[in-house]
PDB file of C-alpha atoms and ligand atoms in Angstrom:
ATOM      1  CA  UNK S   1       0.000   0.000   0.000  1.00 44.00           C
ATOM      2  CA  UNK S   2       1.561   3.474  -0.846  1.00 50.00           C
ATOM      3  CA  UNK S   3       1.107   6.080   1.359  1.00 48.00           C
ATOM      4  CA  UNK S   4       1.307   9.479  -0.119  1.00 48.00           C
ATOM      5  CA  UNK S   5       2.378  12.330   2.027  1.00 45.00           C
ATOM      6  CA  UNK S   6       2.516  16.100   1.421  1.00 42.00           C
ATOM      7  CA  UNK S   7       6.188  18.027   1.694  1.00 38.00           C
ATOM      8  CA  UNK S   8       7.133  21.149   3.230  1.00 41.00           C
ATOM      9  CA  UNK S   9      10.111  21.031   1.395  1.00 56.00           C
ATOM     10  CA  UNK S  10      10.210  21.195  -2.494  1.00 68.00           C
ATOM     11  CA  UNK S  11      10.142  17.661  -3.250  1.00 82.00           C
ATOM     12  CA  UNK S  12       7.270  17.690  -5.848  1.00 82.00           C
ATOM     13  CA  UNK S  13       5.946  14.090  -4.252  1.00 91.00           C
ATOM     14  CA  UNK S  14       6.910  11.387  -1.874  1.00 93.00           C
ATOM     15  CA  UNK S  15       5.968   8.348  -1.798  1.00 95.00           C
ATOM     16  CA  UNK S  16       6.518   5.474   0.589  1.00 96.00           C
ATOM     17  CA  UNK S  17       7.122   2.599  -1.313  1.00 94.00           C
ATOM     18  CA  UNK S  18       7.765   0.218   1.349  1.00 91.00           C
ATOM     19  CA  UNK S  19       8.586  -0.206   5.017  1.00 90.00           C
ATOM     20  CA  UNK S  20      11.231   2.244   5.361  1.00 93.00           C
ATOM     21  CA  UNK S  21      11.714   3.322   1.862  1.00 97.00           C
ATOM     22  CA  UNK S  22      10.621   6.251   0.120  1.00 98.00           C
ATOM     23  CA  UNK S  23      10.703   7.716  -3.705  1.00 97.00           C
ATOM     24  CA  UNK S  24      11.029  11.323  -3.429  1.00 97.00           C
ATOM     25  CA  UNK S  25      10.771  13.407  -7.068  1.00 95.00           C
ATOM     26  CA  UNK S  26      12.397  16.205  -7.533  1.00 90.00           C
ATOM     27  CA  UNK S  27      12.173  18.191 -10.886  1.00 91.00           C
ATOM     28  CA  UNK S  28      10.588  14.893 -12.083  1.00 93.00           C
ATOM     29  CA  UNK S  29      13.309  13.064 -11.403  1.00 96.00           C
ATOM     30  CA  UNK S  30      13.319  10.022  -8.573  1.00 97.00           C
ATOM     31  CA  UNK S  31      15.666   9.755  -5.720  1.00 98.00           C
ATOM     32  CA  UNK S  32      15.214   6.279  -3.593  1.00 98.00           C
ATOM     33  CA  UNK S  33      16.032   6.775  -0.160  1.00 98.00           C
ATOM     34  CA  UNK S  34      16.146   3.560   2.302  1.00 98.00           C
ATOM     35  CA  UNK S  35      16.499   4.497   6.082  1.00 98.00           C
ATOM     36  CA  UNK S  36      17.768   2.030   8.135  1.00 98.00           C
ATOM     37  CA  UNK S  37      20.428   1.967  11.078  1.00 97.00           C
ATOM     38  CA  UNK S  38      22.373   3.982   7.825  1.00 97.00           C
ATOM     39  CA  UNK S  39      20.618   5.633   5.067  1.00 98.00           C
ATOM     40  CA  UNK S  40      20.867   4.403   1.761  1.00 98.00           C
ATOM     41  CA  UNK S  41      20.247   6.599  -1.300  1.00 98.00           C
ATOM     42  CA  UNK S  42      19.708   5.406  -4.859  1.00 98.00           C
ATOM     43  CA  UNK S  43      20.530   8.560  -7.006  1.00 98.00           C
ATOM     44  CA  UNK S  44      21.078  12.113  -6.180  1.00 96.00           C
ATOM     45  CA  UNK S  45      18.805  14.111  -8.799  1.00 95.00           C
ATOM     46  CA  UNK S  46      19.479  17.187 -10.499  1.00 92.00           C
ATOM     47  CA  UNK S  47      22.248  19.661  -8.925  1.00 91.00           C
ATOM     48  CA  UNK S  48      20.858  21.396  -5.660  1.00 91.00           C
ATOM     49  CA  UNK S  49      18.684  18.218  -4.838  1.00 93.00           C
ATOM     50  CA  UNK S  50      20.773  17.999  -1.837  1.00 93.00           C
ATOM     51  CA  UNK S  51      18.635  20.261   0.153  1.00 93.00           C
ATOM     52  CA  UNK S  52      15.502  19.060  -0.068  1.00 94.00           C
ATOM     53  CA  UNK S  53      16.781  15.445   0.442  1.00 95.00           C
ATOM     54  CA  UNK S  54      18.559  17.089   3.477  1.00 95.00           C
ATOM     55  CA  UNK S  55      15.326  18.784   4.566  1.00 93.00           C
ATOM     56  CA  UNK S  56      13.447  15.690   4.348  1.00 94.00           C
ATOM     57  CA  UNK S  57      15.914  13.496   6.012  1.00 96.00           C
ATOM     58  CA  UNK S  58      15.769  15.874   8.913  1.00 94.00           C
ATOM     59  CA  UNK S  59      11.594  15.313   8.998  1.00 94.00           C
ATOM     60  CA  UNK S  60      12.452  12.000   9.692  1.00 95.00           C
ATOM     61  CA  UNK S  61      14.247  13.042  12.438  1.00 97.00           C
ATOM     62  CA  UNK S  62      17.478  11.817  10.714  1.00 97.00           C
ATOM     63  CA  UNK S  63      21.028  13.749   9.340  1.00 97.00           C
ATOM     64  CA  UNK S  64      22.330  13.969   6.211  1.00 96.00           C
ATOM     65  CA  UNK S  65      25.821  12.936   7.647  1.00 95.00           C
ATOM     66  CA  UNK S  66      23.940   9.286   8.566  1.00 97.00           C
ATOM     67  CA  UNK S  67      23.896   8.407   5.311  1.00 98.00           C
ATOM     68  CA  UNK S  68      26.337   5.906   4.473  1.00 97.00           C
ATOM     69  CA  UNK S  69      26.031   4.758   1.121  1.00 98.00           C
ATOM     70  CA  UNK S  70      24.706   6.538  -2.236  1.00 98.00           C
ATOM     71  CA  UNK S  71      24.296   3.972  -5.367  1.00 98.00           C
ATOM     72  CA  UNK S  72      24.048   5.287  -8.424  1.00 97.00           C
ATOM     73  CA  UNK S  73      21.966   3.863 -10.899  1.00 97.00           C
ATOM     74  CA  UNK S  74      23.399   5.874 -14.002  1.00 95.00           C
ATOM     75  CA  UNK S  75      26.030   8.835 -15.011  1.00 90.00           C
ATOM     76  CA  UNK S  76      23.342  10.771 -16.043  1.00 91.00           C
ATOM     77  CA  UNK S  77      23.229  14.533 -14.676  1.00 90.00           C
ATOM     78  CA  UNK S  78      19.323  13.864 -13.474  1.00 93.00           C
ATOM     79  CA  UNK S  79      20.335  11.426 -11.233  1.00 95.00           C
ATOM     80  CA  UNK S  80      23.933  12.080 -10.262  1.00 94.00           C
ATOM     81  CA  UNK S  81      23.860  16.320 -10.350  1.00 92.00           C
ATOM     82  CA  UNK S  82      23.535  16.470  -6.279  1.00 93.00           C
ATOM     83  CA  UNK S  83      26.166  13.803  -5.480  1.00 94.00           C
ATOM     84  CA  UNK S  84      29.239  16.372  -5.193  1.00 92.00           C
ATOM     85  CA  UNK S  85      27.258  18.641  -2.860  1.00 92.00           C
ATOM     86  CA  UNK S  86      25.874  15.050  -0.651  1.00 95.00           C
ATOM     87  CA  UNK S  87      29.509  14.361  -0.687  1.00 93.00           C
ATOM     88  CA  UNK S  88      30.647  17.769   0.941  1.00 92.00           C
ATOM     89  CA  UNK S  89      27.904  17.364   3.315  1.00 93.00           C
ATOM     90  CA  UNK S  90      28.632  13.889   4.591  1.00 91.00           C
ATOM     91  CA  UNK S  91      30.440  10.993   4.449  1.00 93.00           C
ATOM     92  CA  UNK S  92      28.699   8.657   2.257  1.00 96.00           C
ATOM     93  CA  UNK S  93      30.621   5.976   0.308  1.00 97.00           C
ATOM     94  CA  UNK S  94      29.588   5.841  -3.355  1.00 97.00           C
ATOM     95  CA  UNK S  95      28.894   3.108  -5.345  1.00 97.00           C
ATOM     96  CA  UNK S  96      28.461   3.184  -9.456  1.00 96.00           C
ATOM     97  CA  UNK S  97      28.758   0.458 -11.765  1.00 95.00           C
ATOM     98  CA  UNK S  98      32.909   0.116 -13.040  1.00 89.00           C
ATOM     99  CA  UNK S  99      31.477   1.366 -16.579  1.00 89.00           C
ATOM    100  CA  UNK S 100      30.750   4.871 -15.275  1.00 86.00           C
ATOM    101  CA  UNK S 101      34.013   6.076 -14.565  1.00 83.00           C
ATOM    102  CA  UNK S 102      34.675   8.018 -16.963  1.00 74.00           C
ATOM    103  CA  UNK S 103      38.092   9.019 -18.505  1.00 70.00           C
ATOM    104  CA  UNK S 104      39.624  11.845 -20.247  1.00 66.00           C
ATOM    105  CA  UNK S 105      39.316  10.324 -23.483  1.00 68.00           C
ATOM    106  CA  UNK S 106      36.004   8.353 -23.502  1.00 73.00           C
ATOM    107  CA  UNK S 107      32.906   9.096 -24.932  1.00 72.00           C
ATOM    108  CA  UNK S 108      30.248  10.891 -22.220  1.00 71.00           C
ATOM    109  CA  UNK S 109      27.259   8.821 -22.683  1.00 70.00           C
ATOM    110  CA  UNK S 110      24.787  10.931 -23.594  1.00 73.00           C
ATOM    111  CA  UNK S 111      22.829  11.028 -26.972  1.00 73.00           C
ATOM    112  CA  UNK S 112      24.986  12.018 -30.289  1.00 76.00           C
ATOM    113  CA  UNK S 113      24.006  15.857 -29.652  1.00 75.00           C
ATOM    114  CA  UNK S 114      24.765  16.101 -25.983  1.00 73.00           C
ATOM    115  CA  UNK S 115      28.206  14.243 -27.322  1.00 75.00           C
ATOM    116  CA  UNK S 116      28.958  16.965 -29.667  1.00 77.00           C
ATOM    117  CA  UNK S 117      28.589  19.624 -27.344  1.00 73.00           C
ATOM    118  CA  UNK S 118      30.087  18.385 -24.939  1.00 73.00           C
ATOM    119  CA  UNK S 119      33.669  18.404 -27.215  1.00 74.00           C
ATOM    120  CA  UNK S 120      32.925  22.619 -27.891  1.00 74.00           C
ATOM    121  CA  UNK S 121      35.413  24.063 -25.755  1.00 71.00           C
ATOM    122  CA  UNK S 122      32.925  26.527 -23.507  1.00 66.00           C
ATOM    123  CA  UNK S 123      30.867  23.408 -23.520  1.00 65.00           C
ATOM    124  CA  UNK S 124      33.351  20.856 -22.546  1.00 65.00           C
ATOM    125  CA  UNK S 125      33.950  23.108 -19.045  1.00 64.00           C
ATOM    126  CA  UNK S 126      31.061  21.259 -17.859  1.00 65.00           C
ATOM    127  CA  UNK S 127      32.287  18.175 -18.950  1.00 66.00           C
ATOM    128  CA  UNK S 128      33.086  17.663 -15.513  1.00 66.00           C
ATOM    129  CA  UNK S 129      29.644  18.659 -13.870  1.00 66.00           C
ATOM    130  CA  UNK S 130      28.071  15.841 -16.382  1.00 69.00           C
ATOM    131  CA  UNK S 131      30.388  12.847 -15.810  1.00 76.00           C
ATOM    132  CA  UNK S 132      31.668  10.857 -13.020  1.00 82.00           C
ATOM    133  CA  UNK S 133      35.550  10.624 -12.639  1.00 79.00           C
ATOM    134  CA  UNK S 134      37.721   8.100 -10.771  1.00 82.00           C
ATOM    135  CA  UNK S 135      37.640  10.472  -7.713  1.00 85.00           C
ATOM    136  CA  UNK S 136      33.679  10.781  -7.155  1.00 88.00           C
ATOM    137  CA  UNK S 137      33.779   6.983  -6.640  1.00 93.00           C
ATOM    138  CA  UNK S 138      34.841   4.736  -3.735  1.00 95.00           C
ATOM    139  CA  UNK S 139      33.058   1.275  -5.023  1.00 96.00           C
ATOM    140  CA  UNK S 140      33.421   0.235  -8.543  1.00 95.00           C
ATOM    141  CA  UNK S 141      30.166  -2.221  -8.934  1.00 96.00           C
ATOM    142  CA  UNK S 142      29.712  -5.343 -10.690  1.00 96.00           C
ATOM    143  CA  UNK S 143      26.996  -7.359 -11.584  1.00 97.00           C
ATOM    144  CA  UNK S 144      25.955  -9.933  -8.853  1.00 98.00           C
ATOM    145  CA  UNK S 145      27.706  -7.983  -6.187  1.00 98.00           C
ATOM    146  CA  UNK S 146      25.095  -7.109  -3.100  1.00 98.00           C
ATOM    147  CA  UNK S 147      24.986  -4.176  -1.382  1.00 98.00           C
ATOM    148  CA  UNK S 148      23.828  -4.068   2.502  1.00 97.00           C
ATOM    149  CA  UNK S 149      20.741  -2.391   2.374  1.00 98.00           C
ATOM    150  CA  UNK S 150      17.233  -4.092   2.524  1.00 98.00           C
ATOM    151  CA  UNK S 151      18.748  -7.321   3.947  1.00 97.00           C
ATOM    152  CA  UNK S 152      20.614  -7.624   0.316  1.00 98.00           C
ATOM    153  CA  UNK S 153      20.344  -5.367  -2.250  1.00 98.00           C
ATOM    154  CA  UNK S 154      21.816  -7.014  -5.635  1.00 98.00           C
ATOM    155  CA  UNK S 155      23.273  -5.232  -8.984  1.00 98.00           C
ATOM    156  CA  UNK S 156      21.955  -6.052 -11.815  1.00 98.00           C
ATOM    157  CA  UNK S 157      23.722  -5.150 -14.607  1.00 97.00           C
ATOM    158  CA  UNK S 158      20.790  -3.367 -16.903  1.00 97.00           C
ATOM    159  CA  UNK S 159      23.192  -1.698 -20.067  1.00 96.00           C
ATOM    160  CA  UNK S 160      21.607  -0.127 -22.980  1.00 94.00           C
ATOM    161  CA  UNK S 161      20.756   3.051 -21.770  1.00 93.00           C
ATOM    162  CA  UNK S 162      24.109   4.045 -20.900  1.00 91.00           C
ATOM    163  CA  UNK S 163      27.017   1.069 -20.587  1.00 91.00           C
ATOM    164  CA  UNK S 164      26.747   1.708 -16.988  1.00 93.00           C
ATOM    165  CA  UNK S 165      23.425   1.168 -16.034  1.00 96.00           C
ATOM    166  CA  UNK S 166      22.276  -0.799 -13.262  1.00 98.00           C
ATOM    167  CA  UNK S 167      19.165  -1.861 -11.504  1.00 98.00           C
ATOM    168  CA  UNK S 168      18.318  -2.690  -7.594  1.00 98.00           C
ATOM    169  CA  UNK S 169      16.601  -5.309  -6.674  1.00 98.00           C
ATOM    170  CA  UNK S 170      15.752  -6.616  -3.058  1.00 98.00           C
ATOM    171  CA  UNK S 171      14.407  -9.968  -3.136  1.00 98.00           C
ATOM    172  CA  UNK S 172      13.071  -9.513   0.216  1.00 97.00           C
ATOM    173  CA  UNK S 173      10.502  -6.358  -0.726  1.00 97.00           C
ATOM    174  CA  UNK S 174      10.301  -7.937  -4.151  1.00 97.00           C
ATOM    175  CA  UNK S 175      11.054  -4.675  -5.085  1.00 98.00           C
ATOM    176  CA  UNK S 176      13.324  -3.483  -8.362  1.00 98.00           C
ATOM    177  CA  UNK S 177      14.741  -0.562  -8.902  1.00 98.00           C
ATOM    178  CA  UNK S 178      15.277   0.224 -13.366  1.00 98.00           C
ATOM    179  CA  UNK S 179      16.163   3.850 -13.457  1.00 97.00           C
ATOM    180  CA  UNK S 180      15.766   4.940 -17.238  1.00 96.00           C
ATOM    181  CA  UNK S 181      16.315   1.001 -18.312  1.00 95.00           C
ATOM    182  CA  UNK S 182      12.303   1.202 -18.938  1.00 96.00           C
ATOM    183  CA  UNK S 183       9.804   4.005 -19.090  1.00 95.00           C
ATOM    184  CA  UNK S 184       6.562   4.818 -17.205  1.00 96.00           C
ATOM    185  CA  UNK S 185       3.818   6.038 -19.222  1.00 92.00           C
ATOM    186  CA  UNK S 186       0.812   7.035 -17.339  1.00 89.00           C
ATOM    187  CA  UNK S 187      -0.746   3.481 -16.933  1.00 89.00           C
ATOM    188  CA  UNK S 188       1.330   1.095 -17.986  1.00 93.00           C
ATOM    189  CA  UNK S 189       5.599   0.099 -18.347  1.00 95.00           C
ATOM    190  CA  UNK S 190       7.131   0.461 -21.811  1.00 93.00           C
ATOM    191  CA  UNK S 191      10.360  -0.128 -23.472  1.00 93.00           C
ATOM    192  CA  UNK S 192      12.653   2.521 -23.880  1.00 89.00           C
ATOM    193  CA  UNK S 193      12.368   4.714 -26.923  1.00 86.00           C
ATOM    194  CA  UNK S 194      15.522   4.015 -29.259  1.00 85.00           C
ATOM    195  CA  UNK S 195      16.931   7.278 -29.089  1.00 83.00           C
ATOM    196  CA  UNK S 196      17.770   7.080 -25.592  1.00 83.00           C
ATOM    197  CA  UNK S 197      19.727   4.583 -25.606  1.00 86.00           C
ATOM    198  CA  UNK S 198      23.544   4.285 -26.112  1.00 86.00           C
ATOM    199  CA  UNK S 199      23.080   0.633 -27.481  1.00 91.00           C
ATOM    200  CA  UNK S 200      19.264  -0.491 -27.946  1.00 92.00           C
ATOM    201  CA  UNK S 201      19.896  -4.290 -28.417  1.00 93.00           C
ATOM    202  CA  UNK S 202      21.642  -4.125 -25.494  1.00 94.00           C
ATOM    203  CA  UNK S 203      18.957  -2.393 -23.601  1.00 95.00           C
ATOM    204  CA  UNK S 204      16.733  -5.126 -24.930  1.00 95.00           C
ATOM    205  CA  UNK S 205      18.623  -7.977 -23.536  1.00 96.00           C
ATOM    206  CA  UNK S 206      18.967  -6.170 -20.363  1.00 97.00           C
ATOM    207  CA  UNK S 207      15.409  -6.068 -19.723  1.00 96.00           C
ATOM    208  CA  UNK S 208      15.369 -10.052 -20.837  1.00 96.00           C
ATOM    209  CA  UNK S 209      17.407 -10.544 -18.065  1.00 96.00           C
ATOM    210  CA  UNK S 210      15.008  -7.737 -15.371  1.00 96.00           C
ATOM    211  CA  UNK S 211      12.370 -10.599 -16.963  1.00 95.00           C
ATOM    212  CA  UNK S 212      13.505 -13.274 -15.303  1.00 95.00           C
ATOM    213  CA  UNK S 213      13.732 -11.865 -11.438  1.00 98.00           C
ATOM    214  CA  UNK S 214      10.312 -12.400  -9.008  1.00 97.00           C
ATOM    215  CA  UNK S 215       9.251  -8.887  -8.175  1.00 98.00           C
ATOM    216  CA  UNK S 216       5.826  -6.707  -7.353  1.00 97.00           C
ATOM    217  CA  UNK S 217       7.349  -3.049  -7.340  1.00 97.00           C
ATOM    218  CA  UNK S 218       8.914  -1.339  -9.890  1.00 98.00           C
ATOM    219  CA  UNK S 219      10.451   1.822  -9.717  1.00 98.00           C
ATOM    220  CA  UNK S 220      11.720   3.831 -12.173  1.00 98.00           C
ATOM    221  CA  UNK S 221      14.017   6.871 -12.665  1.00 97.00           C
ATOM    222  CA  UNK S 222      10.872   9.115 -13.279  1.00 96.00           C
ATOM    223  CA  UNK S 223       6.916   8.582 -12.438  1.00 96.00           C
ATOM    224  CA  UNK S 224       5.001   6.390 -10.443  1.00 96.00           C
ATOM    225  CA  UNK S 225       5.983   3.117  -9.203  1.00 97.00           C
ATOM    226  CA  UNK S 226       4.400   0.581 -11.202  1.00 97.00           C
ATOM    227  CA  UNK S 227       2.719  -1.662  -8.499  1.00 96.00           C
ATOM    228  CA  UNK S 228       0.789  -5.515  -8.413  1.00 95.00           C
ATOM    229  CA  UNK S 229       2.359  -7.970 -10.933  1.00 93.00           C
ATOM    230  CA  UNK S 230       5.069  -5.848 -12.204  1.00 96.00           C
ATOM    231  CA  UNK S 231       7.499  -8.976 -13.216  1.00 96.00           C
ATOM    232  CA  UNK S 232       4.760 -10.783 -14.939  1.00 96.00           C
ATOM    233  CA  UNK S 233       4.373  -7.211 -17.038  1.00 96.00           C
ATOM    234  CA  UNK S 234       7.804  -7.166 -18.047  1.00 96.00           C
ATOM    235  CA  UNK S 235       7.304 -10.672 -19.223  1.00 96.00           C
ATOM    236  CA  UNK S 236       4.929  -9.490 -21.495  1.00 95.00           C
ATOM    237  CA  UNK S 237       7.098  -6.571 -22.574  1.00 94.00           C
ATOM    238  CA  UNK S 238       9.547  -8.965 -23.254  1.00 93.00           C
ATOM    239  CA  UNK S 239       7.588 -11.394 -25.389  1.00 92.00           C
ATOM    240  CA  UNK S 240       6.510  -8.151 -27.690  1.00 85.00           C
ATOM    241  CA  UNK S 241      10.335  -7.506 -28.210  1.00 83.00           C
ATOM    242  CA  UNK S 242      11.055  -8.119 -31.754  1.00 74.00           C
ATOM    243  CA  UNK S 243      14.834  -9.364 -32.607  1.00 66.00           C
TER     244      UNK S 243
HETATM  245 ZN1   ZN Q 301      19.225   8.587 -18.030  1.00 59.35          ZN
END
């Protein structure tokens, strides 16, 4: 049951989504945050998100410097723009998938436009601000590996999107966490429109392999959870997939 609640702070909605664990959205964009005897969060949002995920941590009657682990799900600046000011705030370890370190010479992965602007000089200033380097990260992830919270949180790894991609899933709360490896539309889950993806075959087989976990919940990287029978739905996604 999802209990909605409404936030002095400027998160546009939170949800609870489980015992424990809420989706805040912030500019549209979702931020998981899991409060046990540490708090967990599972992206950052957009730059400046850090103070109304501060703010609301402190309704719970929680701090900011409690939490001790931030995953991210994808080196995209929607959901890792507030992670430098969470890190100057606290002392959270973070954890992104190996493929999201990104060097000097490597391709951002963003679509082909974002790409080109990002190699105009003025423009490639905030290369920086848009990619994660080998300093913002203290554990390189892998698929399989599992993470403390929610008695075992495993990685996935969900590429296609970007080559660093991963999903969250707890088989305890049956509960997975996709980011942008599928899309919400207002009733119903669909696959990812082409043009978002760095590699669209491989964001196909990805969500072959989100098919075959047991799960209710589904959370995305924007919208609603998708709630009641969600891994039998991506089932069906996956049977319409057409090779
Ligand atoms: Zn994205």
């Amino acid at each position: 049951m999802i209990k909605s609640q409404t936030s002095r702070i400027s998160f546009n909605r939170i949800l609870e989504i489980g015992p424990d664990i809420y989706q805040l959205s912030d500019r549209g964009v979702n931020i998981i945050l899991i409060v046990e005897d540490e708090l967990t969060l599972i992206d950052t949002g957009y730059p400046g998100s850090s103070v109304p995920i501060a703010g609301f941590i402190s309704s719970l009657g929680r701090s900011v410097d409690e939490i001790g682990l931030i995953i991210i799900t994808h080196n995209h600046i929607d959901h890792m723009g507030g992670l430098a000011e969470l890190r100057e705030m606290g002392r959270a370890r973070v954890a992104v998938h190996q493929a999201g370190i990104i060097g000097d010479g490597d391709e951002p992965p963003y679509p082909a436009g974002i790409r080109r602007l990002l190699r105009v000089p003025f423009f490639s200033n905030l290369r920086r601000r848009f990619l994660l380097s080998p300093g913002d990260v203290d554990i390189r992830l892998s698929d399989g590996d599992v993470l403390e919270p929610l008695g075992g949180l495993r990685v996935v790894h969900t590429p296609g999107h970007t080559p660093c991609s991963i999903s969250l899933y707890s088989p305890r709360d049956k509960l997975l966490i996709v980011s942008d490896t599928l899309v919400r539309s207002r009733r119903d889950v669909r696959l990812p429109h082409k043009t978002v993806a760095t590699d669209f075959t491989e964001a196909m087989h990805s969500i072959r392999k989100m098919a075959g976990l047991d799960f209710d919940i589904l959370c995305f990287g924007h919208r609603r959870p998708f709630i009641g029978g969600a891994s039998a739905r991506v089932r069906d996604l996956v049977d319409g997939i057409k090779d």
